[in-house]
Structures are given as structure tokens and as C-alpha cells.
Amino acid sequence: MAVQPDLNWRPVLRRRLTVAAGVLAFWVLGIEARLVVLQVVQHDELSARAERQQSETQKTPGKRGEIYDRKGRLLAYSVDADTVYAVPTDIKDPVKAAALLCGAFDECTKKDRDQLVERLSRKRPRGGLTSFQYVRRRATPIETKRIAALEMKGIGFMKESKRFYPNRELAAHLIGYVGTDNAGLHGIEATYDKTVRGREGTLLVQTDARGHAFSRLDRPPTTGGSLELTIDEHLQYIVERELKAGVEAARADGGTAVAMDPYTGEILAMASWPTFNPNQYGGTSDAALRNRAVQDLYEPGSTFKLVTASAAIEEKVITPDEIIDVSAGLIRFGSRVVNDMHRYGPLSFTDVIVKSSNVGAIKVGLKVGAERMGLYIRRFGFGRASSPDFPGESPGIVWDPSKLNDSALASVSMGYQIGVTPLQMAAAASVIANGGTLYEPHVVRAIVKGGVRTAVPPKAVRRAILPGTAATLTSIMELVVTEGTARRAALASYTVAGKTGTADKLVNGRYSPSQQNVSFVGFVPSRNPVMTVIVMIDSPRLGGDTGGVIAAPIFKGIADASLRQMGVTPNINPAPPVLIARRDQNPVTTAAASSAPAIVTMTANMTDGGGLPDLRGLSARDALRELARLGLTARMQGAGVVVDQTPAPGSMIEPGASCMLVLNRRPAPRPAGALGDQR
């Protein structure tokens, strides 16, 4: 009997179709839901992720502006150099690529090659190779040529700015240097980084889904502003040359020198030794990188007696001729004893400074008192950073006057227990040089941006002392050079005013008997000065251990060469002026020409109606001082005291004229009514 077909298959098929349709509908709904999540809910996040994976933006530094000296000579500029970069997603074998690139470099160690392999294999945090890595920044032209010849896939080139200092070590501490990313790291390069640094450019690298680069967009950087400095390239060279020679001759640990215009605060030169080459500063020691003029704190020693003397004279505590008993050669504060280097008899206050008597300075400082001493220390600019151009400058160490007992005040009076920078000391000496005004030292003369030059004006901080006090101190400082501790600073053709300083260094909390900071600060020509110069030498070991022996000769070398470079007319034995007669169209014929043309012009009321004073019998120093007071220059012949003068006493001559002085060791009989008898 044949099997009958199942006639109920239709319900079974219907159920199966229903299930299949349900599964298909559920699948379609799932797909739609996922699409909604990806396209709507997670759209922004996924788009950003894709952007990160398929493109990479790299900033390229701006081109820095140039730096010039005060005469427009170029001190620093930027050049375009080729930087080699890689797109790792396009490099199949990083090890082989690194080996080829290393072979094209001028120098490449195993460590360099391993680092290059690591960069070429570097991955993003969420997987996949990065799309940009530096291979060699600012490569040399020869390296660039070798790498280009390899024609490697995934290796590209772009222009980057490279800083160059054509004078190498010249003014290195002052100008500073820049880092790999073209940011100023030291000196003026760091202080004015925002001004000099141009606007950054961008390099955009885009890759496809497989990570292959298909687009590179470049927005070039822009150039920053330029700086015009106050320094003079030639003076800077002179200062560095003399400083280096002095430090090496004394076998010292280092030294610094600063030259500045006392009437504006403009820094004409600033040098430190040892020094470095800012083109290749890598590996340079910290000692060589340090700008000692603003970063080194030191106890100034006797140069600080200028502040003590200023306070005493300004407050009328003492007069220059007042006698101070320093015959004991020492002074006691409990168990502490302060000695003079030499034993003297009673000294005038002038000679206390000229001979640099510690005992005399202490006695004067005690008369001034702690409160007034503190006031003048602040007036001279100590205890605060002196210039905004050097943000790394130390403000110094100044004690609260209320905490100074007699022993501490004694230390401050002779330049101990106070910390200053050489730049602060130069600014303080400039107060005396310019007649009493403290100017803020600065090194930027103008900023040039967008074709517009903006000058930086001098900034007068305050009047520290009266002009009369400054004039008195100038006379005393001249004696320091002609008769006192700084004779080695004297110049043949210019008068010099200055002060020496010698201070034992603090080593492990105690004053070292074998290490000293020695210094000299002065200005030239002493009347109407054009520059103030400070020289500070750290720990000289050969030739002496005082400022007068070590620092003063360096000052002399700097001042002598600088004044000649600047074309300053000598004020000692100046060359006779060249007289040029006007050609008369109708010359008058005389019967007989004069055998000697008159060179003296008679004027009225030159010195209270008395004419040229009688200088006979005076020392050369006193005669020079008197002529300087009258605005006259001197020509001297011989040595000793003045025995004759031309023009004769009582003559009326023009300011600025020259007076001939004849000197002799044996003075002529003093004529009655001469100038010296009136004092």
C-alpha cells in the first residue's frame, strides 16, 4: 500500500518562513540600529578618531629676527636649513631605513641608529604607526644631498630656521642662544623671545585607510622682530680681550667686566670669562655658561666705601679734610678685631678713601648710623635687580638696617656683609660719574618690527646724591688713582677716577685667607666721563691678591683702548689745536707779520673776575683739579710741583683752552697771594 503524502506541510512551511522573516527583520533592525549609533550617536567621536589616525599636524618654528649692535653690525641672524622627516607608515623596514640614513649622516653612533629605529617604529596610543617623525633637524647641506640621493619612500624634507652667531664667543653671555625648537634659552634671546620669535608654521600630513600618506600641506612660518643693542662690537672685543688676558695671567677661576654709559645706563660691553660658543653650546660647563656680571653675588670690599663716603658727605657727617684717628690700625667689637692692611697715622677723610683704610671707613660708617646707611644703600640701587633686560639677575643681599648692630654696620661700611652684582656696582659708580642720578642699566636700544623702529629711552630711577657730593667724591676717586691704591689704573692721556676692592671669599661658611674677589670700578675721563668700567676677578692665584694689582691693570687696558676707539680727546697733554685762518677775499697787507700769533683770547669774568689763577707751587694733581674746575685742559712738562705756567696768572682765556704747566721736583719760591695760600 503506497504511502500518502503529508498534506499538512503548509503550516510547517508557514512557521519556518515566519521564523526566517522574523530573524531577517531582527537582523535588519540590528544593522539599522548600529548604523544609527555609528552615524548619529558616535559620529563626532569616530570622526575625531579618524582625523587623528589619518592626519598629523606638526608645528614648524618661526624665523627669529636679527640682533645688531649699536652701529648696525650683525650679531645674530637666522638661516633656512633642511630638516629631514619620516612618514613611518610608508616605511616597511625601519631597521634597514635607519641603517641607510645613518650612513648618510656626518656622524651616527649605534645609540643614534637605535633611537632612529625606535622613532620609525613608534606607534600611536591606540595602535597604528605614527605619520610623522623627525629624522635629523637642521641637517648640513652635504647630509641633505646624501639623503636625497637615497630616494627613500617615506622620507621628506622641509625648511626650518637655524640660529647663527657669526662672531662666535663675542658677547655670548649677553646675547645668549636658542634651543632645538628655536626658543630662546639664555641671555637676550630668552628675555625678548616673544619679540624676536616669529609666528609658527604648520605641516599637515594626511594618510589613507592603509596608513599611506597622500597629502602634505605646509603653512610657512613668519619672521619676528629685530633688536638693536646698546653694545658696540669693537668695545665688546676690547673688553673680552683684556679680561681674558687678565684672568689667564692671574690664573684666576674667572672674571667679568662691564662698560656702561654713565649718563644713560646703556651697556657698551659686558663680558664674562670663561666663555662659550653659542653656535655649539652643548656640553658647555655651567661655569662657562654663567653670566657673571648679573648672576655672581660677591662682597664688594672697599669699592663699597664709595657708598659709605657718599652717605657721610651728603648727610654732612664729615668733611673731606676732617681728620680721623686710625693710628691704632685696628678696631674692636667685642672679641672681633678689624685690621687695616697698613698702619697709618691720623688720616683725613679723603686719605681714608685714598688709602682704603678699613678702620677709617668703619668710624665714618658708625657716625652715619645704620638707618641712614640703609637709606643710601637703597638709593644706589642695591637690594633689587637693576635691569629688566636680565631677568636672571640676582637682587643681591642687603640686611634690614634695624637688625644691624655696630659690628654688622662696621662690616657693611667697608663692603662686607652685603652681596652685590658687578652690574649693580657699575650702576652705583655711574651715579657719581654723572652727578648723582641712578640710571637703570639696559642693553636693548631699539626694537624694529614691521619696519617700525621703537627706541628704548634711558630711564632715570632717582637722584641718589647731590651734584656737589658727586663732584667731591670724583676728586677723591682721582686721588685714589694718582696717589692711592689704584695707581696701576692711571692713563697717560686721560684722568681716571676709581676705587679698588678686595674681599676674602666665603668658603664653607668661613672667610678664606687664600681666595679673594678683587675688583676695580672707575670712570674715564674723570671729568665729563664717557664710560664707567668695572672689573671683577674671582680668586687670582698669581701676581697678587688685591684689586689694585690684579683688576686695576685690566681696567687700564680696557679704558685706554676703548677711549682711542671712541675717539675721545685726551684731557692730559692734549695735542695743540689746529688753527685754520679764514681766507679773506681782500687781505690786508701789513708791513711786518707778527713773529708769534696770539693763541689766547681774553674774556671777562672767568674766575670771579680774577682771571687764570696762580698755579705755581701746587702739585700736578691740585693744578689739574683746578684747571678742570675752570673747564680748561692741561699740558704738562716735567715732574713734581708747578714752577711755571702759560698763560701767566691773571690772564683771561676761553673755556676749553689749554694751559701749559712746567713741573719741577724743587718748587720755586711761592709767590705771595698764590692760590694754595688761600686754602
Coordinates of N, CA and C in Angstrom, one line a residue, residues 493-598:
S493 N 97.0 109.7 29.1 CA 96.4 110.8 28.4 C 95.0 111.2 28.9
Y494 N 94.5 110.5 29.9 CA 93.2 110.8 30.5 C 93.2 110.7 32.0
T495 N 92.5 111.6 32.6 CA 92.3 111.5 34.1 C 91.3 110.4 34.4
V496 N 91.6 109.6 35.5 CA 90.8 108.5 35.8 C 90.3 108.7 37.3
A497 N 89.1 108.3 37.5 CA 88.5 108.3 38.9 C 88.1 106.9 39.2
G498 N 88.5 106.3 40.3 CA 88.1 104.9 40.6 C 88.3 104.5 42.0
K499 N 88.0 103.3 42.3 CA 88.2 102.7 43.6 C 88.5 101.2 43.5
T500 N 89.5 100.8 44.3 CA 89.8 99.3 44.3 C 89.0 98.6 45.4
G501 N 88.9 97.3 45.2 CA 88.2 96.5 46.2 C 88.8 95.1 46.3
T502 N 89.0 94.7 47.5 CA 89.5 93.3 47.8 C 88.7 92.7 48.9
A503 N 88.1 91.6 48.7 CA 87.3 90.9 49.8 C 87.6 89.4 49.8
D504 N 87.9 88.9 51.0 CA 88.0 87.5 51.1 C 86.7 86.8 50.8
K505 N 86.8 85.6 50.1 CA 85.6 84.8 49.8 C 85.2 84.0 50.9
L506 N 83.9 83.8 50.9 CA 83.3 82.9 51.9 C 83.4 81.5 51.3
V507 N 84.1 80.6 52.0 CA 84.2 79.2 51.6 C 83.8 78.3 52.7
N508 N 82.7 77.6 52.5 CA 82.2 76.7 53.6 C 81.9 77.5 54.8
G509 N 81.3 78.7 54.7 CA 80.9 79.4 55.8 C 82.0 80.2 56.5
R510 N 83.2 80.2 56.0 CA 84.3 80.9 56.7 C 85.1 81.7 55.6
Y511 N 85.6 82.8 56.0 CA 86.4 83.6 55.0 C 87.7 82.9 54.8
S512 N 88.0 82.8 53.5 CA 89.2 82.1 53.1 C 90.4 83.0 53.1
P513 N 91.5 82.6 53.7 CA 92.7 83.5 53.6 C 93.4 83.4 52.2
S514 N 93.0 82.5 51.4 CA 93.8 82.3 50.1 C 92.9 82.6 48.9
Q515 N 91.6 82.9 49.1 CA 90.8 83.1 47.9 C 90.1 84.5 48.1
Q516 N 90.2 85.4 47.1 CA 89.7 86.7 47.2 C 88.9 87.1 45.9
N517 N 87.9 87.9 46.1 CA 87.3 88.6 44.9 C 88.0 90.0 44.9
V518 N 88.6 90.3 43.8 CA 89.3 91.6 43.7 C 88.7 92.4 42.5
S519 N 88.6 93.7 42.7 CA 87.8 94.4 41.7 C 88.3 95.9 41.6
F520 N 88.0 96.5 40.6 CA 88.2 98.0 40.4 C 87.0 98.5 39.6
V521 N 86.5 99.7 40.1 CA 85.4 100.3 39.4 C 85.8 101.8 39.2
G522 N 85.7 102.3 38.0 CA 86.1 103.7 37.8 C 85.4 104.3 36.5
F523 N 85.7 105.5 36.3 CA 85.1 106.1 35.0 C 86.1 107.1 34.4
V524 N 86.1 107.2 33.1 CA 87.0 108.0 32.3 C 86.3 108.7 31.2
P525 N 86.9 109.9 30.8 CA 87.8 110.7 31.6 C 87.0 111.2 32.9
S526 N 87.7 111.4 34.0 CA 87.1 111.6 35.2 C 86.2 112.8 35.2
R527 N 86.5 113.8 34.4 CA 85.6 115.0 34.2 C 84.9 114.8 32.9
N528 N 83.6 114.8 32.9 CA 82.8 114.5 31.7 C 83.1 113.1 31.1
P529 N 82.9 112.1 31.9 CA 83.2 110.7 31.6 C 82.3 110.2 30.4
V530 N 82.9 109.3 29.6 CA 82.1 108.7 28.6 C 81.8 107.2 28.9
M531 N 82.5 106.7 29.9 CA 82.2 105.3 30.2 C 82.6 105.0 31.7
T532 N 81.8 104.1 32.3 CA 82.1 103.5 33.6 C 82.5 102.1 33.4
V533 N 83.6 101.7 34.0 CA 84.0 100.3 33.8 C 84.2 99.6 35.2
I534 N 83.7 98.4 35.3 CA 84.0 97.6 36.5 C 84.7 96.3 36.0
V535 N 85.7 95.9 36.8 CA 86.4 94.6 36.5 C 86.4 93.9 37.8
M536 N 85.9 92.6 37.8 CA 85.9 91.8 39.0 C 86.5 90.4 38.7
I537 N 87.6 90.1 39.4 CA 88.3 88.8 39.2 C 88.1 87.9 40.4
D538 N 87.8 86.6 40.0 CA 87.5 85.6 41.0 C 88.7 84.8 41.3
S539 N 89.2 84.9 42.5 CA 90.3 84.0 43.1 C 91.6 84.1 42.2
P540 N 92.3 85.2 42.1 CA 93.6 85.2 41.4 C 94.6 84.4 42.2
R541 N 95.5 83.8 41.5 CA 96.5 82.9 42.2 C 97.9 83.3 41.9
L542 N 98.1 84.3 41.0 CA 99.4 84.6 40.5 C 99.5 86.1 40.3
G543 N 100.6 86.7 40.9 CA 100.8 88.1 40.6 C 100.2 89.1 41.7
G544 N 99.5 88.6 42.7 CA 98.9 89.4 43.7 C 97.5 89.0 44.0
D545 N 97.0 89.6 45.1 CA 95.6 89.3 45.5 C 94.8 90.5 45.9
T546 N 95.1 91.6 45.3 CA 94.3 92.8 45.6 C 93.8 93.4 44.3
G547 N 92.8 94.3 44.5 CA 92.2 94.9 43.3 C 93.1 95.8 42.6
G548 N 94.0 96.5 43.4 CA 94.9 97.4 42.8 C 96.0 96.8 41.9
V549 N 96.3 95.5 42.2 CA 97.4 94.8 41.5 C 96.8 94.0 40.3
I550 N 95.6 93.4 40.5 CA 95.0 92.5 39.5 C 94.0 93.2 38.6
A551 N 93.0 93.8 39.2 CA 91.9 94.4 38.5 C 92.2 95.7 37.8
A552 N 93.0 96.6 38.5 CA 93.3 97.9 38.0 C 94.0 97.9 36.6
P553 N 95.0 97.0 36.5 CA 95.6 97.0 35.1 C 94.7 96.5 34.0
I554 N 93.8 95.6 34.3 CA 92.8 95.2 33.3 C 91.9 96.4 33.0
F555 N 91.5 97.2 34.0 CA 90.7 98.4 33.7 C 91.5 99.3 32.8
K556 N 92.8 99.5 33.1 CA 93.6 100.4 32.3 C 93.6 99.9 30.8
G557 N 93.8 98.6 30.6 CA 93.8 98.2 29.2 C 92.5 98.4 28.5
I558 N 91.4 98.2 29.2 CA 90.1 98.4 28.6 C 89.9 99.8 28.3
A559 N 90.1 100.7 29.3 CA 89.8 102.1 29.2 C 90.7 102.8 28.1
D560 N 92.0 102.4 28.1 CA 92.9 103.1 27.1 C 92.5 102.7 25.7
A561 N 92.3 101.4 25.4 CA 91.9 101.1 24.1 C 90.5 101.5 23.7
S562 N 89.6 101.5 24.6 CA 88.2 102.0 24.3 C 88.2 103.4 24.0
L563 N 88.9 104.3 24.8 CA 88.8 105.7 24.6 C 89.4 106.1 23.2
R564 N 90.5 105.4 22.8 CA 91.0 105.6 21.5 C 90.1 105.1 20.4
Q565 N 89.4 104.0 20.6 CA 88.4 103.5 19.7 C 87.3 104.5 19.5
M566 N 86.9 105.1 20.6 CA 85.7 106.0 20.6 C 86.2 107.4 20.1
G567 N 87.5 107.7 20.0 CA 87.9 109.0 19.5 C 87.8 110.1 20.5
V568 N 87.9 109.7 21.8 CA 87.8 110.7 22.9 C 89.1 111.5 23.0
T569 N 89.0 112.9 23.0 CA 90.1 113.7 23.0 C 90.8 113.6 24.4
P570 N 92.1 113.4 24.4 CA 92.8 113.3 25.7 C 92.6 114.6 26.5
N571 N 92.6 114.5 27.8 CA 92.5 115.7 28.7 C 93.8 115.9 29.5
I572 N 94.8 115.1 29.2 CA 96.1 115.3 29.8 C 97.1 115.5 28.6
N573 N 97.8 116.6 28.6 CA 98.7 116.9 27.5 C 98.0 116.7 26.1
P574 N 96.9 117.3 25.9 CA 96.2 117.2 24.6 C 97.1 117.8 23.5
A575 N 96.9 117.3 22.3 CA 97.6 117.8 21.2 C 97.1 119.3 20.9
P576 N 98.0 120.1 20.6 CA 97.6 121.5 20.3 C 96.6 121.6 19.2
P577 N 95.6 122.5 19.3 CA 94.6 122.6 18.3 C 95.1 123.1 17.0
V578 N 94.6 122.7 15.9 CA 95.0 123.2 14.6 C 94.2 124.4 14.3
L579 N 94.9 125.5 14.1 CA 94.3 126.8 13.8 C 94.2 127.0 12.3
I580 N 93.0 127.3 11.8 CA 92.8 127.5 10.4 C 92.3 128.9 10.2
A581 N 93.1 129.7 9.5 CA 92.7 131.1 9.2 C 91.8 131.2 8.1
R582 N 90.8 132.0 8.2 CA 89.8 132.2 7.1 C 90.5 133.0 6.0
R583 N 90.3 132.5 4.8 CA 90.9 133.2 3.6 C 90.1 134.5 3.4
D584 N 90.7 135.6 3.5 CA 90.0 136.9 3.3 C 90.1 137.3 1.8
Q585 N 88.9 137.6 1.3 CA 88.9 138.0 -0.1 C 89.7 139.2 -0.4
N586 N 89.8 140.1 0.6 CA 90.6 141.3 0.5 C 91.6 141.4 1.6
P587 N 92.6 140.6 1.5 CA 93.6 140.5 2.6 C 94.2 141.9 2.8
V588 N 94.4 142.2 4.1 CA 95.1 143.4 4.5 C 96.6 143.1 4.5
T589 N 97.3 143.9 3.8 CA 98.8 143.7 3.8 C 99.4 144.5 4.9
T590 N 100.1 143.8 5.8 CA 100.8 144.5 6.9 C 102.2 144.7 6.6
A591 N 102.8 145.7 7.2 CA 104.2 146.0 7.0 C 105.1 144.9 7.5
A592 N 104.7 144.2 8.6 CA 105.5 143.2 9.2 C 104.6 142.2 9.9
A593 N 104.8 140.9 9.6 CA 103.9 139.9 10.3 C 104.4 139.7 11.7
S594 N 103.5 139.3 12.5 CA 103.8 139.0 13.9 C 104.6 137.7 14.0
S595 N 105.6 137.7 14.8 CA 106.5 136.6 14.9 C 105.8 135.4 15.6
A596 N 104.8 135.7 16.5 CA 104.1 134.6 17.2 C 102.7 135.0 17.3
P597 N 101.8 134.2 16.6 CA 100.4 134.6 16.6 C 99.8 134.4 18.0
A598 N 98.9 135.2 18.4 CA 98.3 135.1 19.7 C 97.4 133.9 19.7

